[in-house]
Amino acid sequence: MNDSLFTPVDPEGIRRFLFEGAGVRGVIVRLEHSWRQILGRDQYPENVARLLGELTAATALFAGDIQLAGQVSVQLKASPLLPLAFAECSPEGHLRGLARWSEGAATSSLAPDALPGAVLAITIERQENGVRYQGLVPLQGDSLARSFEAYFAQSEQLPTTIHLAAHAGACAGVLIQQIPAEGGIARERDAITFEHARILADTLDASELLGLDATELLRRLYHEDDLRLFDANPVRFHCRCSRERVAAMLRTLGREEAFAVLAECGQVAVTCEFCNEPYPFDGIDLEQVFASETLNAAPQRAQ
Ligand SMILES: [Zn+2]
């Protein structure tokens, strides 16, 4: 397991804010150290890195979204150019992510219309009751951000505006949302405030999103509005892989298959794709893994 105590923290990683007197809330995310930890685990082509950075920033935004309140993972899948981009953020701000790409990806467009059939899966595990649910939305519009907005409109019934940006040094995003209100007058007031917030957020460019901290960014956009900015939630790169999880994965692979790999390679070497932590298993290790099989009959995720 990659020990989070030794990974650098983004102290201002996630910051929530609200418009005083209106049902409009927002989240700002700006990740440097944690993003560079993700980026440093592989040799990502620039365009794949940008897309993974935007996906990672979005995942942290959703983890900071009080309406969702849980462990969030976002997965982009089903495109031959980019078989997988994945990011995950816990309510404690533990973040990890990765992408897999094919040879042609570096020189291809990764815009939504160049990835037909690609689907975004957003999985939220509610903190209070542990219930997991997943929403699916096709990759659409002219950006990842537009696809996520469509998700919130369809699945959560919440008017939402999202902006995302990433480069090698940072990934960042802002999300603004009109939350459900009691009564028509409140809803109307909130809709006006949300529309005002959305129009101003549309004037942001990527360099501002990546370069300004939350206080500066809100001042730049909403200096005439009464806003409350909450304390920051730190974010750090943290992988929750473990030897036990890898052992559980080997059990689902099966004794025969695992020992066949051992016979061929001399050991079973599993490397975590998120943090590059190696988990080698020799013959004695494998005997122990499968001896405890009956005690751990339920299949688990490997990582
Ligand atoms: Zn790991």
Tab-separated table of C-alpha atoms in Angstrom, residues 19-25 159 161 176-179 181 183-201 222 225:
chain	number	residue	atom	x	y	z
A	19	PHE	CA	-24.366	32.217	-2.170
A	20	GLU	CA	-25.815	33.761	1.013
A	21	GLY	CA	-29.614	33.743	1.090
A	22	ALA	CA	-29.995	31.477	-1.944
A	23	GLY	CA	-30.020	27.740	-2.583
A	24	VAL	CA	-26.944	27.879	-4.761
A	25	ARG	CA	-23.762	26.096	-3.706
A	159	PRO	CA	-29.134	22.446	-12.510
A	161	THR	CA	-22.521	24.185	-14.262
A	176	ILE	CA	-21.979	25.386	-9.131
A	177	GLN	CA	-25.351	23.876	-8.372
A	178	GLN	CA	-28.880	24.966	-7.616
A	179	ILE	CA	-30.022	22.779	-4.741
A	181	ALA	CA	-35.817	24.368	-2.510
A	183	GLY	CA	-41.734	26.544	-2.435
A	184	GLY	CA	-42.001	28.321	-5.772
A	185	ILE	CA	-40.707	31.733	-4.685
A	186	ALA	CA	-37.497	30.259	-3.266
A	187	ARG	CA	-37.030	28.162	-6.407
A	188	GLU	CA	-37.466	31.217	-8.613
A	189	ARG	CA	-34.966	33.243	-6.545
A	190	ASP	CA	-32.489	30.347	-6.629
A	191	ALA	CA	-32.896	29.944	-10.385
A	192	ILE	CA	-32.052	33.629	-10.916
A	193	THR	CA	-28.987	33.383	-8.653
A	194	PHE	CA	-27.872	30.175	-10.365
A	195	GLU	CA	-28.216	31.713	-13.828
A	196	HIS	CA	-26.199	34.751	-12.718
A	197	ALA	CA	-23.506	32.442	-11.252
A	198	ARG	CA	-23.440	30.280	-14.373
A	199	ILE	CA	-23.040	33.189	-16.798
A	200	LEU	CA	-20.104	34.602	-14.829
A	201	ALA	CA	-18.480	31.163	-14.455
A	222	TYR	CA	-18.401	37.262	-7.858
A	225	ASP	CA	-22.134	38.940	-4.497
